[in-house]
């Protein structure tokens, strides 16, 4: 009897497709992607005209999402051997062997190129240029530097601070002092944020040769000082949008309150460096940035509603 297509097709394994999709999603680091896209959207809203072209926001989010997913995949491809040695990352798709390097290389390259070409195709060349800078500096400069110098933290903060500028450029087609203020806020915010993460996982980083400050500073004295310094400067930087007229009193008051709590947690770590204190710094950092950007957006939307 002749075989039908159904007879010779491979049997469907329940959960296999879902697991594969989950691995691809893990390459894209969806939780971090949401924060990146949030800052893109916030940058766009802060720069948009009173009668915004909402389609340009959609284009900026789609292009950035594609590029971020690709950059994340390429980053994990380059770091797969280190990831395999750290419990924190050993179960990622590449070190766990669920995905192969070749397919991740193709996927990451295709997504990255697709994101850049998409932004160019929809008429956002400046956003595409900023996205390209983020891709190159993150994958090809920051990632290799991690095992060479603790200054890699500052290098990595550059691509991390570009997403709000991508949103701003998508809305206006240009950058100004307001965009620069957003850049500095996100740049400065990343330092205490990452220092907290690096302290929590310092033993694992030391095991694989990642040269972060916490590995070179086992007592935590320098780490605590750096947290305080960057948080203090961050508080002043977070007031810049209000002085520039981007935000208003709500964002200004919010920046001071959020900054005070953030600084308090950094001081607590500096007094008694420990994992619990580092986790508190991390929690405050995860509250600070989304809340500050949300307050700035609310300020701008309120001004537009009342016609200021």
PDB file of N, CA and C in Angstrom, residues 49-134:
ATOM      1  N   UNK A  49       6.135  65.642  18.286  1.00  0.00           N
ATOM      2  CA  UNK A  49       5.378  66.881  18.168  1.00  0.00           C
ATOM      3  C   UNK A  49       4.022  66.745  18.850  1.00  0.00           C
ATOM      4  N   UNK A  50       3.292  67.845  18.886  1.00  0.00           N
ATOM      5  CA  UNK A  50       1.959  67.818  19.486  1.00  0.00           C
ATOM      6  C   UNK A  50       0.993  66.942  18.690  1.00  0.00           C
ATOM      7  N   UNK A  51       1.271  66.778  17.395  1.00  0.00           N
ATOM      8  CA  UNK A  51       0.484  65.867  16.565  1.00  0.00           C
ATOM      9  C   UNK A  51       1.424  64.781  16.031  1.00  0.00           C
ATOM     10  N   UNK A  52       1.762  63.816  16.885  1.00  0.00           N
ATOM     11  CA  UNK A  52       2.801  62.839  16.528  1.00  0.00           C
ATOM     12  C   UNK A  52       2.374  61.876  15.425  1.00  0.00           C
ATOM     13  N   UNK A  53       3.378  61.419  14.687  1.00  0.00           N
ATOM     14  CA  UNK A  53       3.174  60.386  13.676  1.00  0.00           C
ATOM     15  C   UNK A  53       3.439  59.036  14.343  1.00  0.00           C
ATOM     16  N   UNK A  54       2.369  58.424  14.826  1.00  0.00           N
ATOM     17  CA  UNK A  54       2.514  57.218  15.645  1.00  0.00           C
ATOM     18  C   UNK A  54       3.161  56.069  14.896  1.00  0.00           C
ATOM     19  N   UNK A  55       3.024  56.069  13.576  1.00  0.00           N
ATOM     20  CA  UNK A  55       3.614  54.983  12.808  1.00  0.00           C
ATOM     21  C   UNK A  55       5.142  54.975  12.934  1.00  0.00           C
ATOM     22  N   UNK A  56       5.727  56.148  13.091  1.00  0.00           N
ATOM     23  CA  UNK A  56       7.188  56.203  13.251  1.00  0.00           C
ATOM     24  C   UNK A  56       7.621  55.552  14.557  1.00  0.00           C
ATOM     25  N   UNK A  57       6.769  55.608  15.587  1.00  0.00           N
ATOM     26  CA  UNK A  57       7.065  54.911  16.841  1.00  0.00           C
ATOM     27  C   UNK A  57       7.044  53.406  16.626  1.00  0.00           C
ATOM     28  N   UNK A  58       6.034  52.938  15.920  1.00  0.00           N
ATOM     29  CA  UNK A  58       5.941  51.501  15.630  1.00  0.00           C
ATOM     30  C   UNK A  58       7.180  51.045  14.868  1.00  0.00           C
ATOM     31  N   UNK A  59       7.586  51.822  13.865  1.00  0.00           N
ATOM     32  CA  UNK A  59       8.767  51.471  13.082  1.00  0.00           C
ATOM     33  C   UNK A  59      10.014  51.417  13.970  1.00  0.00           C
ATOM     34  N   UNK A  60      10.166  52.391  14.846  1.00  0.00           N
ATOM     35  CA  UNK A  60      11.338  52.431  15.721  1.00  0.00           C
ATOM     36  C   UNK A  60      11.371  51.224  16.650  1.00  0.00           C
ATOM     37  N   UNK A  61      10.203  50.846  17.188  1.00  0.00           N
ATOM     38  CA  UNK A  61      10.139  49.698  18.089  1.00  0.00           C
ATOM     39  C   UNK A  61      10.432  48.394  17.361  1.00  0.00           C
ATOM     40  N   UNK A  62       9.874  48.238  16.158  1.00  0.00           N
ATOM     41  CA  UNK A  62      10.104  47.010  15.389  1.00  0.00           C
ATOM     42  C   UNK A  62      11.576  46.879  15.018  1.00  0.00           C
ATOM     43  N   UNK A  63      12.151  47.959  14.477  1.00  0.00           N
ATOM     44  CA  UNK A  63      13.552  47.908  14.075  1.00  0.00           C
ATOM     45  C   UNK A  63      14.482  47.651  15.250  1.00  0.00           C
ATOM     46  N   UNK A  64      14.234  48.323  16.372  1.00  0.00           N
ATOM     47  CA  UNK A  64      15.072  48.132  17.555  1.00  0.00           C
ATOM     48  C   UNK A  64      14.913  46.729  18.117  1.00  0.00           C
ATOM     49  N   UNK A  65      13.692  46.207  18.129  1.00  0.00           N
ATOM     50  CA  UNK A  65      13.463  44.852  18.641  1.00  0.00           C
ATOM     51  C   UNK A  65      14.239  43.825  17.823  1.00  0.00           C
ATOM     52  N   UNK A  66      14.200  43.960  16.505  1.00  0.00           N
ATOM     53  CA  UNK A  66      14.937  43.034  15.651  1.00  0.00           C
ATOM     54  C   UNK A  66      16.439  43.134  15.911  1.00  0.00           C
ATOM     55  N   UNK A  67      16.941  44.361  15.963  1.00  0.00           N
ATOM     56  CA  UNK A  67      18.368  44.546  16.166  1.00  0.00           C
ATOM     57  C   UNK A  67      18.803  44.065  17.540  1.00  0.00           C
ATOM     58  N   UNK A  68      18.025  44.356  18.571  1.00  0.00           N
ATOM     59  CA  UNK A  68      18.394  43.923  19.913  1.00  0.00           C
ATOM     60  C   UNK A  68      18.421  42.401  20.005  1.00  0.00           C
ATOM     61  N   UNK A  69      17.424  41.746  19.411  1.00  0.00           N
ATOM     62  CA  UNK A  69      17.396  40.288  19.433  1.00  0.00           C
ATOM     63  C   UNK A  69      18.626  39.713  18.743  1.00  0.00           C
ATOM     64  N   UNK A  70      19.001  40.305  17.607  1.00  0.00           N
ATOM     65  CA  UNK A  70      20.179  39.844  16.898  1.00  0.00           C
ATOM     66  C   UNK A  70      21.455  40.082  17.684  1.00  0.00           C
ATOM     67  N   UNK A  71      21.591  41.269  18.269  1.00  0.00           N
ATOM     68  CA  UNK A  71      22.786  41.581  19.050  1.00  0.00           C
ATOM     69  C   UNK A  71      22.903  40.669  20.262  1.00  0.00           C
ATOM     70  N   UNK A  72      21.789  40.395  20.908  1.00  0.00           N
ATOM     71  CA  UNK A  72      21.795  39.503  22.062  1.00  0.00           C
ATOM     72  C   UNK A  72      22.224  38.089  21.675  1.00  0.00           C
ATOM     73  N   UNK A  73      21.732  37.620  20.531  1.00  0.00           N
ATOM     74  CA  UNK A  73      22.112  36.283  20.056  1.00  0.00           C
ATOM     75  C   UNK A  73      23.602  36.230  19.740  1.00  0.00           C
ATOM     76  N   UNK A  74      24.126  37.258  19.079  1.00  0.00           N
ATOM     77  CA  UNK A  74      25.548  37.282  18.741  1.00  0.00           C
ATOM     78  C   UNK A  74      26.407  37.384  20.002  1.00  0.00           C
ATOM     79  N   UNK A  75      25.952  38.149  20.970  1.00  0.00           N
ATOM     80  CA  UNK A  75      26.666  38.252  22.235  1.00  0.00           C
ATOM     81  C   UNK A  75      26.755  36.894  22.930  1.00  0.00           C
ATOM     82  N   UNK A  76      25.646  36.173  22.958  1.00  0.00           N
ATOM     83  CA  UNK A  76      25.658  34.855  23.588  1.00  0.00           C
ATOM     84  C   UNK A  76      26.495  33.857  22.793  1.00  0.00           C
ATOM     85  N   UNK A  77      26.563  34.045  21.497  1.00  0.00           N
ATOM     86  CA  UNK A  77      27.422  33.189  20.665  1.00  0.00           C
ATOM     87  C   UNK A  77      28.884  33.388  21.056  1.00  0.00           C
ATOM     88  N   UNK A  78      29.309  34.635  21.208  1.00  0.00           N
ATOM     89  CA  UNK A  78      30.692  34.921  21.561  1.00  0.00           C
ATOM     90  C   UNK A  78      31.030  34.496  22.983  1.00  0.00           C
ATOM     91  N   UNK A  79      30.036  34.497  23.850  1.00  0.00           N
ATOM     92  CA  UNK A  79      30.282  34.203  25.264  1.00  0.00           C
ATOM     93  C   UNK A  79      29.880  32.788  25.665  1.00  0.00           C
ATOM     94  N   UNK A  80      29.603  31.937  24.706  1.00  0.00           N
ATOM     95  CA  UNK A  80      29.044  30.617  25.037  1.00  0.00           C
ATOM     96  C   UNK A  80      29.966  29.776  25.921  1.00  0.00           C
ATOM     97  N   UNK A  81      31.273  29.875  25.736  1.00  0.00           N
ATOM     98  CA  UNK A  81      32.193  29.066  26.544  1.00  0.00           C
ATOM     99  C   UNK A  81      32.253  29.579  27.976  1.00  0.00           C
ATOM    100  N   UNK A  82      32.277  30.900  28.143  1.00  0.00           N
ATOM    101  CA  UNK A  82      32.230  31.449  29.503  1.00  0.00           C
ATOM    102  C   UNK A  82      30.897  31.135  30.168  1.00  0.00           C
ATOM    103  N   UNK A  83      29.828  31.275  29.407  1.00  0.00           N
ATOM    104  CA  UNK A  83      28.503  30.999  29.962  1.00  0.00           C
ATOM    105  C   UNK A  83      28.387  29.568  30.463  1.00  0.00           C
ATOM    106  N   UNK A  84      29.046  28.643  29.773  1.00  0.00           N
ATOM    107  CA  UNK A  84      28.958  27.228  30.163  1.00  0.00           C
ATOM    108  C   UNK A  84      29.580  26.965  31.529  1.00  0.00           C
ATOM    109  N   UNK A  85      30.477  27.845  31.974  1.00  0.00           N
ATOM    110  CA  UNK A  85      31.175  27.641  33.246  1.00  0.00           C
ATOM    111  C   UNK A  85      30.523  28.359  34.414  1.00  0.00           C
ATOM    112  N   UNK A  86      29.478  29.141  34.146  1.00  0.00           N
ATOM    113  CA  UNK A  86      28.812  29.864  35.224  1.00  0.00           C
ATOM    114  C   UNK A  86      27.413  29.307  35.463  1.00  0.00           C
ATOM    115  N   UNK A  87      27.095  28.934  36.696  1.00  0.00           N
ATOM    116  CA  UNK A  87      25.742  28.427  36.982  1.00  0.00           C
ATOM    117  C   UNK A  87      24.643  29.390  36.548  1.00  0.00           C
ATOM    118  N   UNK A  88      24.931  30.691  36.620  1.00  0.00           N
ATOM    119  CA  UNK A  88      23.942  31.712  36.253  1.00  0.00           C
ATOM    120  C   UNK A  88      23.526  31.596  34.794  1.00  0.00           C
ATOM    121  N   UNK A  89      24.437  31.172  33.934  1.00  0.00           N
ATOM    122  CA  UNK A  89      24.171  31.185  32.493  1.00  0.00           C
ATOM    123  C   UNK A  89      24.322  29.815  31.831  1.00  0.00           C
ATOM    124  N   UNK A  90      24.659  28.787  32.596  1.00  0.00           N
ATOM    125  CA  UNK A  90      24.961  27.483  32.003  1.00  0.00           C
ATOM    126  C   UNK A  90      23.770  26.866  31.274  1.00  0.00           C
ATOM    127  N   UNK A  91      22.557  27.264  31.661  1.00  0.00           N
ATOM    128  CA  UNK A  91      21.376  26.669  31.032  1.00  0.00           C
ATOM    129  C   UNK A  91      20.880  27.466  29.832  1.00  0.00           C
ATOM    130  N   UNK A  92      21.637  28.458  29.393  1.00  0.00           N
ATOM    131  CA  UNK A  92      21.261  29.158  28.173  1.00  0.00           C
ATOM    132  C   UNK A  92      21.333  28.184  26.991  1.00  0.00           C
ATOM    133  N   UNK A  93      20.608  28.456  25.927  1.00  0.00           N
ATOM    134  CA  UNK A  93      20.499  27.478  24.830  1.00  0.00           C
ATOM    135  C   UNK A  93      21.822  27.023  24.233  1.00  0.00           C
ATOM    136  N   UNK A  94      22.779  27.941  24.072  1.00  0.00           N
ATOM    137  CA  UNK A  94      24.058  27.559  23.459  1.00  0.00           C
ATOM    138  C   UNK A  94      24.936  26.724  24.383  1.00  0.00           C
ATOM    139  N   UNK A  95      25.260  27.176  25.594  1.00  0.00           N
ATOM    140  CA  UNK A  95      26.108  26.341  26.453  1.00  0.00           C
ATOM    141  C   UNK A  95      25.447  25.023  26.845  1.00  0.00           C
ATOM    142  N   UNK A  96      24.120  25.004  26.883  1.00  0.00           N
ATOM    143  CA  UNK A  96      23.417  23.764  27.218  1.00  0.00           C
ATOM    144  C   UNK A  96      23.319  22.813  26.025  1.00  0.00           C
ATOM    145  N   UNK A  97      23.703  23.282  24.836  1.00  0.00           N
ATOM    146  CA  UNK A  97      23.710  22.433  23.650  1.00  0.00           C
ATOM    147  C   UNK A  97      22.372  22.286  22.959  1.00  0.00           C
ATOM    148  N   UNK A  98      21.385  23.089  23.350  1.00  0.00           N
ATOM    149  CA  UNK A  98      20.071  22.973  22.707  1.00  0.00           C
ATOM    150  C   UNK A  98      20.039  23.692  21.359  1.00  0.00           C
ATOM    151  N   UNK A  99      20.931  24.668  21.174  1.00  0.00           N
ATOM    152  CA  UNK A  99      21.092  25.329  19.891  1.00  0.00           C
ATOM    153  C   UNK A  99      22.556  25.231  19.487  1.00  0.00           C
ATOM    154  N   UNK A 100      22.805  25.234  18.188  1.00  0.00           N
ATOM    155  CA  UNK A 100      24.159  25.122  17.678  1.00  0.00           C
ATOM    156  C   UNK A 100      24.702  26.488  17.272  1.00  0.00           C
ATOM    157  N   UNK A 101      26.037  26.685  17.399  1.00  0.00           N
ATOM    158  CA  UNK A 101      26.625  27.993  17.064  1.00  0.00           C
ATOM    159  C   UNK A 101      26.299  28.476  15.658  1.00  0.00           C
ATOM    160  N   UNK A 102      26.296  27.563  14.689  1.00  0.00           N
ATOM    161  CA  UNK A 102      26.026  27.973  13.314  1.00  0.00           C
ATOM    162  C   UNK A 102      24.659  28.587  13.141  1.00  0.00           C
ATOM    163  N   UNK A 103      23.650  27.965  13.726  1.00  0.00           N
ATOM    164  CA  UNK A 103      22.300  28.493  13.557  1.00  0.00           C
ATOM    165  C   UNK A 103      22.117  29.807  14.304  1.00  0.00           C
ATOM    166  N   UNK A 104      22.792  29.951  15.446  1.00  0.00           N
ATOM    167  CA  UNK A 104      22.700  31.205  16.190  1.00  0.00           C
ATOM    168  C   UNK A 104      23.414  32.320  15.434  1.00  0.00           C
ATOM    169  N   UNK A 105      24.542  32.005  14.798  1.00  0.00           N
ATOM    170  CA  UNK A 105      25.249  32.994  13.990  1.00  0.00           C
ATOM    171  C   UNK A 105      24.370  33.491  12.851  1.00  0.00           C
ATOM    172  N   UNK A 106      23.717  32.570  12.159  1.00  0.00           N
ATOM    173  CA  UNK A 106      22.842  32.952  11.056  1.00  0.00           C
ATOM    174  C   UNK A 106      21.661  33.767  11.564  1.00  0.00           C
ATOM    175  N   UNK A 107      21.047  33.296  12.635  1.00  0.00           N
ATOM    176  CA  UNK A 107      19.876  33.987  13.185  1.00  0.00           C
ATOM    177  C   UNK A 107      20.247  35.376  13.687  1.00  0.00           C
ATOM    178  N   UNK A 108      21.334  35.466  14.476  1.00  0.00           N
ATOM    179  CA  UNK A 108      21.742  36.758  15.023  1.00  0.00           C
ATOM    180  C   UNK A 108      22.115  37.749  13.945  1.00  0.00           C
ATOM    181  N   UNK A 109      22.831  37.277  12.927  1.00  0.00           N
ATOM    182  CA  UNK A 109      23.223  38.162  11.828  1.00  0.00           C
ATOM    183  C   UNK A 109      22.003  38.627  11.041  1.00  0.00           C
ATOM    184  N   UNK A 110      21.081  37.699  10.793  1.00  0.00           N
ATOM    185  CA  UNK A 110      19.882  38.043  10.024  1.00  0.00           C
ATOM    186  C   UNK A 110      19.009  39.042  10.774  1.00  0.00           C
ATOM    187  N   UNK A 111      18.830  38.828  12.069  1.00  0.00           N
ATOM    188  CA  UNK A 111      18.009  39.750  12.852  1.00  0.00           C
ATOM    189  C   UNK A 111      18.651  41.130  12.945  1.00  0.00           C
ATOM    190  N   UNK A 112      19.963  41.168  13.166  1.00  0.00           N
ATOM    191  CA  UNK A 112      20.660  42.450  13.264  1.00  0.00           C
ATOM    192  C   UNK A 112      20.575  43.216  11.951  1.00  0.00           C
ATOM    193  N   UNK A 113      20.893  42.527  10.861  1.00  0.00           N
ATOM    194  CA  UNK A 113      20.819  43.178   9.550  1.00  0.00           C
ATOM    195  C   UNK A 113      19.382  43.578   9.228  1.00  0.00           C
ATOM    196  N   UNK A 114      18.441  42.710   9.590  1.00  0.00           N
ATOM    197  CA  UNK A 114      17.037  43.016   9.329  1.00  0.00           C
ATOM    198  C   UNK A 114      16.573  44.256  10.064  1.00  0.00           C
ATOM    199  N   UNK A 115      17.015  44.422  11.318  1.00  0.00           N
ATOM    200  CA  UNK A 115      16.634  45.604  12.074  1.00  0.00           C
ATOM    201  C   UNK A 115      17.176  46.881  11.463  1.00  0.00           C
ATOM    202  N   UNK A 116      18.456  46.848  11.052  1.00  0.00           N
ATOM    203  CA  UNK A 116      19.062  48.031  10.436  1.00  0.00           C
ATOM    204  C   UNK A 116      18.408  48.362   9.098  1.00  0.00           C
ATOM    205  N   UNK A 117      18.204  47.336   8.267  1.00  0.00           N
ATOM    206  CA  UNK A 117      17.583  47.560   6.960  1.00  0.00           C
ATOM    207  C   UNK A 117      16.147  48.044   7.112  1.00  0.00           C
ATOM    208  N   UNK A 118      15.458  47.555   8.126  1.00  0.00           N
ATOM    209  CA  UNK A 118      14.077  47.984   8.360  1.00  0.00           C
ATOM    210  C   UNK A 118      14.039  49.479   8.678  1.00  0.00           C
ATOM    211  N   UNK A 119      14.919  49.932   9.569  1.00  0.00           N
ATOM    212  CA  UNK A 119      14.932  51.350   9.929  1.00  0.00           C
ATOM    213  C   UNK A 119      15.282  52.212   8.727  1.00  0.00           C
ATOM    214  N   UNK A 120      16.192  51.733   7.900  1.00  0.00           N
ATOM    215  CA  UNK A 120      16.530  52.482   6.691  1.00  0.00           C
ATOM    216  C   UNK A 120      15.357  52.503   5.715  1.00  0.00           C
ATOM    217  N   UNK A 121      14.685  51.370   5.578  1.00  0.00           N
ATOM    218  CA  UNK A 121      13.589  51.259   4.605  1.00  0.00           C
ATOM    219  C   UNK A 121      12.414  52.149   4.968  1.00  0.00           C
ATOM    220  N   UNK A 122      12.195  52.397   6.275  1.00  0.00           N
ATOM    221  CA  UNK A 122      11.052  53.218   6.679  1.00  0.00           C
ATOM    222  C   UNK A 122      11.443  54.685   6.837  1.00  0.00           C
ATOM    223  N   UNK A 123      12.646  55.040   6.380  1.00  0.00           N
ATOM    224  CA  UNK A 123      13.034  56.443   6.379  1.00  0.00           C
ATOM    225  C   UNK A 123      13.525  56.975   7.706  1.00  0.00           C
ATOM    226  N   UNK A 124      14.251  56.155   8.476  1.00  0.00           N
ATOM    227  CA  UNK A 124      14.810  56.597   9.752  1.00  0.00           C
ATOM    228  C   UNK A 124      16.332  56.370   9.749  1.00  0.00           C
ATOM    229  N   UNK A 125      17.064  57.090   8.896  1.00  0.00           N
ATOM    230  CA  UNK A 125      18.499  56.842   8.767  1.00  0.00           C
ATOM    231  C   UNK A 125      19.299  57.142  10.026  1.00  0.00           C
ATOM    232  N   UNK A 126      18.939  58.212  10.757  1.00  0.00           N
ATOM    233  CA  UNK A 126      19.686  58.523  11.977  1.00  0.00           C
ATOM    234  C   UNK A 126      19.452  57.451  13.040  1.00  0.00           C
ATOM    235  N   UNK A 127      18.206  56.985  13.158  1.00  0.00           N
ATOM    236  CA  UNK A 127      17.920  55.900  14.092  1.00  0.00           C
ATOM    237  C   UNK A 127      18.698  54.647  13.707  1.00  0.00           C
ATOM    238  N   UNK A 128      18.808  54.383  12.402  1.00  0.00           N
ATOM    239  CA  UNK A 128      19.563  53.223  11.933  1.00  0.00           C
ATOM    240  C   UNK A 128      21.044  53.371  12.265  1.00  0.00           C
ATOM    241  N   UNK A 129      21.582  54.580  12.119  1.00  0.00           N
ATOM    242  CA  UNK A 129      22.988  54.814  12.441  1.00  0.00           C
ATOM    243  C   UNK A 129      23.254  54.599  13.923  1.00  0.00           C
ATOM    244  N   UNK A 130      22.380  55.122  14.767  1.00  0.00           N
ATOM    245  CA  UNK A 130      22.527  54.919  16.211  1.00  0.00           C
ATOM    246  C   UNK A 130      22.416  53.448  16.571  1.00  0.00           C
ATOM    247  N   UNK A 131      21.490  52.746  15.929  1.00  0.00           N
ATOM    248  CA  UNK A 131      21.331  51.314  16.179  1.00  0.00           C
ATOM    249  C   UNK A 131      22.574  50.546  15.756  1.00  0.00           C
ATOM    250  N   UNK A 132      23.164  50.933  14.627  1.00  0.00           N
ATOM    251  CA  UNK A 132      24.389  50.281  14.156  1.00  0.00           C
ATOM    252  C   UNK A 132      25.533  50.512  15.144  1.00  0.00           C
ATOM    253  N   UNK A 133      25.635  51.736  15.671  1.00  0.00           N
ATOM    254  CA  UNK A 133      26.658  52.037  16.680  1.00  0.00           C
ATOM    255  C   UNK A 133      26.465  51.184  17.926  1.00  0.00           C
ATOM    256  N   UNK A 134      25.204  51.005  18.342  1.00  0.00           N
ATOM    257  CA  UNK A 134      24.914  50.177  19.506  1.00  0.00           C
ATOM    258  C   UNK A 134      25.322  48.735  19.253  1.00  0.00           C
TER     259      UNK A 134
END
